[in-house]
Amino acid sequence: GRIISLTLESLVASERHKQEIQALPENEARNSPFTTINLPCLTKVSLRWLSPSLLLPIVQSLNVSTLESLTIAHQISAEDPGEAGDPFASFVATMIASTHRVTVDLRSATVTLRSRSDATCQYTVELQGEYSVIIPWLRFRLFSQITEEYSTELQISSYGLGDNPSQGVLDDLMRFPKVESVALEGSVESWRWIWLLSLPDAVQPGSGYYERRPATWLWPSLRQLTFHGDYVNEFTILSVLLARYGPPSKGRPTAKNGALPHRLAMLEA
């Protein structure tokens, strides 16, 4: 017979995870030879808080095309090994690429990645750790590995980001790729992001290589925007829509590269 369902959970993996990474020399932490596990026939998988020495061999053995449901809970820490070749990030990138869409839920202390409700494989990846670590991990290690077409939905609230998120976290969120849908909750985050959406030069060039790039609109691929009308008045909404999607007017600033954002397909307030 074949194993088609697997559920594993550890209640102490988070601390063990840190100890394992800290115990490895830097070169071994980046290219550690984990035990090989062969489970290509699994269709239902739940892996929660496992240490990397167990988690990584399992996910690397999975056949994404046969999966029907996948749940992973994983601790992301500053000591995690890997850069562009992070094997866990590579697996999650493959999952996203196979379903062509990912929801990034930033409404709680943990960051959750989910598939669409109509996706062939229903996946949920819960990432625990500091936002200042997880958000750059998503941008530089996860999204950078996806070469197929996909789209991103962001769900943002003050409860998740906190009362005073660091500028680094905000800058990385502003540079998330393929953002086509955004849902905002709470007064602070609704005002923050709606105001930024009205600025043609909201995303400023960074240092080094990125310094040569022009300033751009925030999330130019955005097609759906949802927020609570109780937090943003009608005048502000109309002003933002006119600034982002209205005809150019004298004295109105424009993006230096001349690129215009996609038109909205849905606005829900």
CSV table of C-alpha atoms in Angstrom, one decimal:
chain,number,residue,atom,x,y,z
A,1,GLY,CA,0.0,0.0,0.0
A,2,ARG,CA,0.9,3.6,-0.4
A,3,ILE,CA,0.9,6.4,2.3
A,4,ILE,CA,-1.4,9.2,0.9
A,5,SER,CA,-1.9,11.2,4.1
A,6,LEU,CA,0.6,12.5,6.6
A,7,THR,CA,0.2,14.6,9.8
A,8,LEU,CA,3.1,15.5,12.0
A,9,GLU,CA,3.3,18.1,14.7
A,10,SER,CA,5.8,19.1,17.3
A,11,LEU,CA,5.1,21.3,20.3
A,12,VAL,CA,8.7,22.2,21.0
A,13,ALA,CA,10.1,22.5,17.5
A,14,SER,CA,10.4,26.3,17.5
A,15,GLU,CA,13.2,26.4,20.1
A,16,ARG,CA,14.8,23.2,18.7
A,17,HIS,CA,14.8,24.9,15.3
A,18,LYS,CA,16.9,27.8,16.6
A,19,GLN,CA,19.3,25.5,18.5
A,20,GLU,CA,19.9,23.4,15.3
A,21,ILE,CA,20.7,26.4,13.2
A,22,GLN,CA,22.9,28.0,15.8
A,23,ALA,CA,24.8,24.7,16.2
A,24,LEU,CA,25.7,24.5,12.5
A,25,PRO,CA,28.8,26.2,11.0
A,26,GLU,CA,27.7,28.9,8.5
A,27,ASN,CA,28.7,26.9,5.4
A,28,GLU,CA,26.9,23.8,6.7
A,29,ALA,CA,23.8,25.8,7.6
A,30,ARG,CA,23.6,26.9,4.0
A,31,ASN,CA,24.1,23.5,2.4
A,32,SER,CA,23.2,21.0,5.1
A,33,PRO,CA,22.7,17.4,3.8
A,34,PHE,CA,19.4,16.4,5.3
A,35,THR,CA,18.1,12.8,5.3
A,36,THR,CA,16.4,11.7,2.2
A,37,ILE,CA,12.7,10.8,2.5
A,38,ASN,CA,10.6,9.5,-0.4
A,39,LEU,CA,6.9,10.2,-0.1
A,40,PRO,CA,5.8,11.1,-3.7
A,41,CYS,CA,2.2,9.7,-3.4
A,42,LEU,CA,1.0,12.0,-0.6
A,43,THR,CA,-2.2,13.9,-1.3
A,44,LYS,CA,-3.0,15.3,2.2
A,45,VAL,CA,-0.2,16.7,4.3
A,46,SER,CA,-0.1,18.6,7.6
A,47,LEU,CA,3.3,19.6,9.0
A,48,ARG,CA,3.4,21.9,12.1
A,49,TRP,CA,6.4,23.2,13.9
A,50,LEU,CA,8.8,20.5,12.7
A,51,SER,CA,12.6,21.1,12.9
A,52,PRO,CA,14.3,21.7,9.6
A,53,SER,CA,16.0,18.4,9.7
A,54,LEU,CA,12.6,16.7,9.4
A,55,LEU,CA,10.6,19.3,7.6
A,56,LEU,CA,12.9,20.0,4.6
A,57,PRO,CA,13.4,16.3,3.5
A,58,ILE,CA,9.6,15.8,3.6
A,59,VAL,CA,8.7,18.9,1.5
A,60,GLN,CA,11.4,18.2,-1.0
A,61,SER,CA,10.0,14.7,-1.6
A,62,LEU,CA,6.4,15.9,-2.2
A,63,ASN,CA,4.9,15.8,-5.6
A,64,VAL,CA,3.1,19.2,-5.9
A,65,SER,CA,0.9,17.9,-8.8
A,66,THR,CA,-0.7,15.2,-6.6
A,67,LEU,CA,-1.3,17.3,-3.5
A,68,GLU,CA,-4.9,18.1,-2.6
A,69,SER,CA,-4.4,19.8,0.7
A,70,LEU,CA,-1.3,21.1,2.5
A,71,THR,CA,-0.9,22.8,5.9
A,72,ILE,CA,2.5,23.9,7.2
A,73,ALA,CA,3.4,25.9,10.3
A,74,HIS,CA,7.0,27.0,10.4
A,75,GLN,CA,9.2,29.3,12.4
A,76,ILE,CA,11.1,31.9,10.4
A,77,SER,CA,14.1,33.3,12.2
A,78,ALA,CA,17.1,35.5,11.4
A,79,GLU,CA,19.3,32.4,11.7
A,80,ASP,CA,17.5,30.5,9.0
A,81,PRO,CA,19.9,29.1,6.4
A,82,GLY,CA,19.8,29.8,2.7
A,83,GLU,CA,19.5,32.8,0.5
A,84,ALA,CA,18.2,32.4,-3.0
A,85,GLY,CA,18.6,28.7,-2.6
A,86,ASP,CA,16.5,28.4,0.6
A,87,PRO,CA,14.9,24.9,0.2
A,88,PHE,CA,11.8,25.8,2.2
A,89,ALA,CA,11.3,29.0,0.2
A,90,SER,CA,11.8,27.0,-3.0
A,91,PHE,CA,9.1,24.5,-2.1
A,92,VAL,CA,6.6,27.3,-1.1
A,93,ALA,CA,7.4,29.1,-4.4
A,94,THR,CA,6.6,25.9,-6.3
A,95,MET,CA,3.3,25.7,-4.5
A,96,ILE,CA,2.4,29.3,-5.4
A,97,ALA,CA,3.5,28.8,-9.0
A,98,SER,CA,1.3,25.7,-9.3
A,99,THR,CA,-1.8,27.6,-8.3
A,100,HIS,CA,-0.9,31.0,-9.8
A,101,ARG,CA,-2.1,33.0,-6.9
A,102,VAL,CA,-1.3,33.6,-3.2
A,103,THR,CA,-3.0,35.4,-0.4
A,104,VAL,CA,-0.7,37.0,2.1
A,105,ASP,CA,-2.6,37.5,5.4
A,106,LEU,CA,-1.0,40.1,7.6
A,107,ARG,CA,-3.9,40.4,10.1
A,108,SER,CA,-2.4,38.6,13.0
A,109,ALA,CA,0.9,38.0,14.9
A,110,THR,CA,1.7,35.3,12.3
A,111,VAL,CA,1.9,35.7,8.5
A,112,THR,CA,-0.3,33.2,6.6
A,113,LEU,CA,0.0,32.3,3.0
A,114,ARG,CA,-3.1,30.7,1.4
A,115,SER,CA,-4.3,29.5,-1.9
A,116,ARG,CA,-7.6,30.5,-3.5
A,117,SER,CA,-10.7,28.7,-2.5
A,118,ASP,CA,-11.1,27.2,-6.0
A,119,ALA,CA,-7.4,26.1,-6.3
A,120,THR,CA,-6.8,22.4,-7.1
A,121,CYS,CA,-4.5,22.2,-4.1
A,122,GLN,CA,-5.7,24.0,-0.9
A,123,TYR,CA,-2.6,25.1,0.9
A,124,THR,CA,-2.0,27.1,4.1
A,125,VAL,CA,1.5,28.1,5.2
A,126,GLU,CA,1.7,29.8,8.6
A,127,LEU,CA,4.9,31.6,9.3
A,128,GLN,CA,5.8,32.6,12.8
A,129,GLY,CA,8.5,35.1,13.7
A,130,GLU,CA,9.2,38.8,13.6
A,131,TYR,CA,7.6,40.8,10.8
A,132,SER,CA,11.0,42.4,10.3
A,133,VAL,CA,12.4,39.0,9.4
A,134,ILE,CA,9.4,37.4,7.6
A,135,ILE,CA,8.5,40.3,5.2
A,136,PRO,CA,12.1,40.4,3.7
A,137,TRP,CA,12.1,36.6,3.6
A,138,LEU,CA,8.9,36.7,1.5
A,139,ARG,CA,10.3,39.4,-0.8
A,140,PHE,CA,13.9,38.3,-1.3
A,141,ARG,CA,13.8,34.5,-0.8
A,142,LEU,CA,10.3,33.4,-1.8
A,143,PHE,CA,8.8,35.7,-4.4
A,144,SER,CA,12.2,36.1,-6.2
A,145,GLN,CA,12.2,32.4,-7.0
A,146,ILE,CA,8.8,32.4,-8.8
A,147,THR,CA,9.3,32.6,-12.6
A,148,GLU,CA,5.7,31.7,-13.7
A,149,GLU,CA,2.8,34.1,-13.9
A,150,TYR,CA,1.0,34.6,-10.6
A,151,SER,CA,-0.8,37.2,-8.6
A,152,THR,CA,-0.7,38.3,-4.9
A,153,GLU,CA,-3.5,39.4,-2.6
A,154,LEU,CA,-2.6,41.4,0.5
A,155,GLN,CA,-4.7,41.5,3.6
A,156,ILE,CA,-3.4,44.2,5.9
A,157,SER,CA,-4.5,45.3,9.4
A,158,SER,CA,-3.0,47.3,12.3
A,159,TYR,CA,-3.4,44.2,14.5
A,160,GLY,CA,-0.9,42.3,12.4
A,161,LEU,CA,1.6,45.1,11.6
A,162,GLY,CA,1.4,46.7,15.0
A,163,ASP,CA,1.0,50.3,16.0
A,164,ASN,CA,4.3,51.4,14.7
A,165,PRO,CA,5.7,49.1,12.0
A,166,SER,CA,9.3,49.7,11.0
A,167,GLN,CA,10.1,51.6,7.8
A,168,GLY,CA,11.9,48.6,6.5
A,169,VAL,CA,8.8,46.4,6.8
A,170,LEU,CA,6.7,49.1,5.0
A,171,ASP,CA,9.3,49.5,2.2
A,172,ASP,CA,9.4,45.8,1.6
A,173,LEU,CA,5.6,45.6,1.5
A,174,MET,CA,5.5,48.4,-1.0
A,175,ARG,CA,7.9,46.4,-3.2
A,176,PHE,CA,6.0,43.1,-3.1
A,177,PRO,CA,5.6,41.9,-6.7
A,178,LYS,CA,2.4,41.1,-8.6
A,179,VAL,CA,0.0,42.7,-6.1
A,180,GLU,CA,-3.4,42.6,-7.8
A,181,SER,CA,-5.7,42.7,-4.8
A,182,VAL,CA,-5.5,44.5,-1.4
A,183,ALA,CA,-7.9,44.4,1.6
A,184,LEU,CA,-7.4,46.9,4.3
A,185,GLU,CA,-8.6,46.8,7.9
A,186,GLY,CA,-8.4,49.4,10.6
A,187,SER,CA,-8.2,53.2,10.4
A,188,VAL,CA,-4.4,53.5,10.5
A,189,GLU,CA,-3.6,51.0,7.8
A,190,SER,CA,-6.5,52.2,5.6
A,191,TRP,CA,-5.3,55.8,5.7
A,192,ARG,CA,-1.7,54.8,5.2
A,193,TRP,CA,-2.0,52.7,2.1
A,194,ILE,CA,-4.8,54.6,0.4
A,195,TRP,CA,-2.8,57.8,0.7
A,196,LEU,CA,0.3,56.0,-0.7
A,197,LEU,CA,-1.9,54.7,-3.6
A,198,SER,CA,-2.5,58.3,-4.7
A,199,LEU,CA,1.2,59.2,-5.2
A,200,PRO,CA,2.8,58.6,-8.6
A,201,ASP,CA,6.2,58.5,-6.9
A,202,ALA,CA,5.2,56.5,-3.8
A,203,VAL,CA,7.9,53.8,-4.4
A,204,GLN,CA,11.3,55.6,-4.3
A,205,PRO,CA,14.4,54.0,-5.7
A,206,GLY,CA,16.7,52.4,-3.2
A,207,SER,CA,20.5,52.3,-2.9
A,208,GLY,CA,23.0,50.7,-5.2
A,209,TYR,CA,21.5,49.1,-8.4
A,210,TYR,CA,18.0,50.2,-7.6
A,211,GLU,CA,19.1,53.8,-7.4
A,212,ARG,CA,19.0,54.0,-11.2
A,213,ARG,CA,15.4,53.0,-11.3
A,214,PRO,CA,12.7,55.7,-11.5
A,215,ALA,CA,10.1,56.2,-8.7
A,216,THR,CA,6.9,54.4,-9.4
A,217,TRP,CA,3.2,54.1,-8.3
A,218,LEU,CA,2.5,51.7,-5.4
A,219,TRP,CA,1.4,48.3,-6.7
A,220,PRO,CA,0.8,49.3,-10.3
A,221,SER,CA,-0.9,45.9,-11.1
A,222,LEU,CA,-3.6,46.5,-8.4
A,223,ARG,CA,-7.1,45.6,-9.8
A,224,GLN,CA,-9.1,45.1,-6.6
A,225,LEU,CA,-9.2,47.3,-3.5
A,226,THR,CA,-11.3,46.6,-0.4
A,227,PHE,CA,-11.5,48.7,2.8
A,228,HIS,CA,-14.0,49.8,5.4
A,229,GLY,CA,-15.7,53.1,4.5
A,230,ASP,CA,-16.1,54.0,8.2
A,231,TYR,CA,-12.4,54.7,8.3
A,232,VAL,CA,-11.9,56.8,5.1
A,233,ASN,CA,-14.3,59.5,4.1
A,234,GLU,CA,-15.8,59.9,0.6
A,235,PHE,CA,-13.8,63.0,-0.3
A,236,THR,CA,-10.5,61.2,0.4
A,237,ILE,CA,-11.7,58.2,-1.7
A,238,LEU,CA,-12.6,60.4,-4.7
A,239,SER,CA,-9.4,62.3,-4.4
A,240,VAL,CA,-7.3,59.1,-4.4
A,241,LEU,CA,-9.2,57.7,-7.4
A,242,LEU,CA,-8.8,60.9,-9.3
A,243,ALA,CA,-5.1,61.1,-8.5
A,244,ARG,CA,-4.4,57.5,-9.5
A,245,TYR,CA,-6.8,57.0,-12.4
A,246,GLY,CA,-8.0,60.4,-13.5
A,247,PRO,CA,-6.7,62.3,-16.6
A,248,PRO,CA,-3.4,64.2,-16.2
A,249,SER,CA,-3.9,67.8,-15.2
A,250,LYS,CA,-1.6,70.8,-15.1
A,251,GLY,CA,0.6,70.8,-12.1
A,252,ARG,CA,-0.2,67.2,-11.2
A,253,PRO,CA,2.9,65.1,-10.6
A,254,THR,CA,3.5,62.1,-12.8
A,255,ALA,CA,5.7,59.0,-12.4
A,256,LYS,CA,9.1,59.6,-13.9
A,257,ASN,CA,8.9,56.5,-16.1
A,258,GLY,CA,5.5,57.5,-17.4
A,259,ALA,CA,4.0,54.1,-16.6
A,260,LEU,CA,0.4,54.2,-15.5
A,261,PRO,CA,-1.2,51.8,-13.0
A,262,HIS,CA,-3.8,49.3,-14.1
A,263,ARG,CA,-7.4,50.4,-13.9
A,264,LEU,CA,-9.4,49.0,-10.9
A,265,ALA,CA,-11.8,46.2,-11.7
A,266,MET,CA,-13.4,46.3,-8.2
A,267,LEU,CA,-13.6,48.8,-5.4
A,268,GLU,CA,-15.4,47.7,-2.2
A,269,ALA,CA,-15.8,50.1,0.7
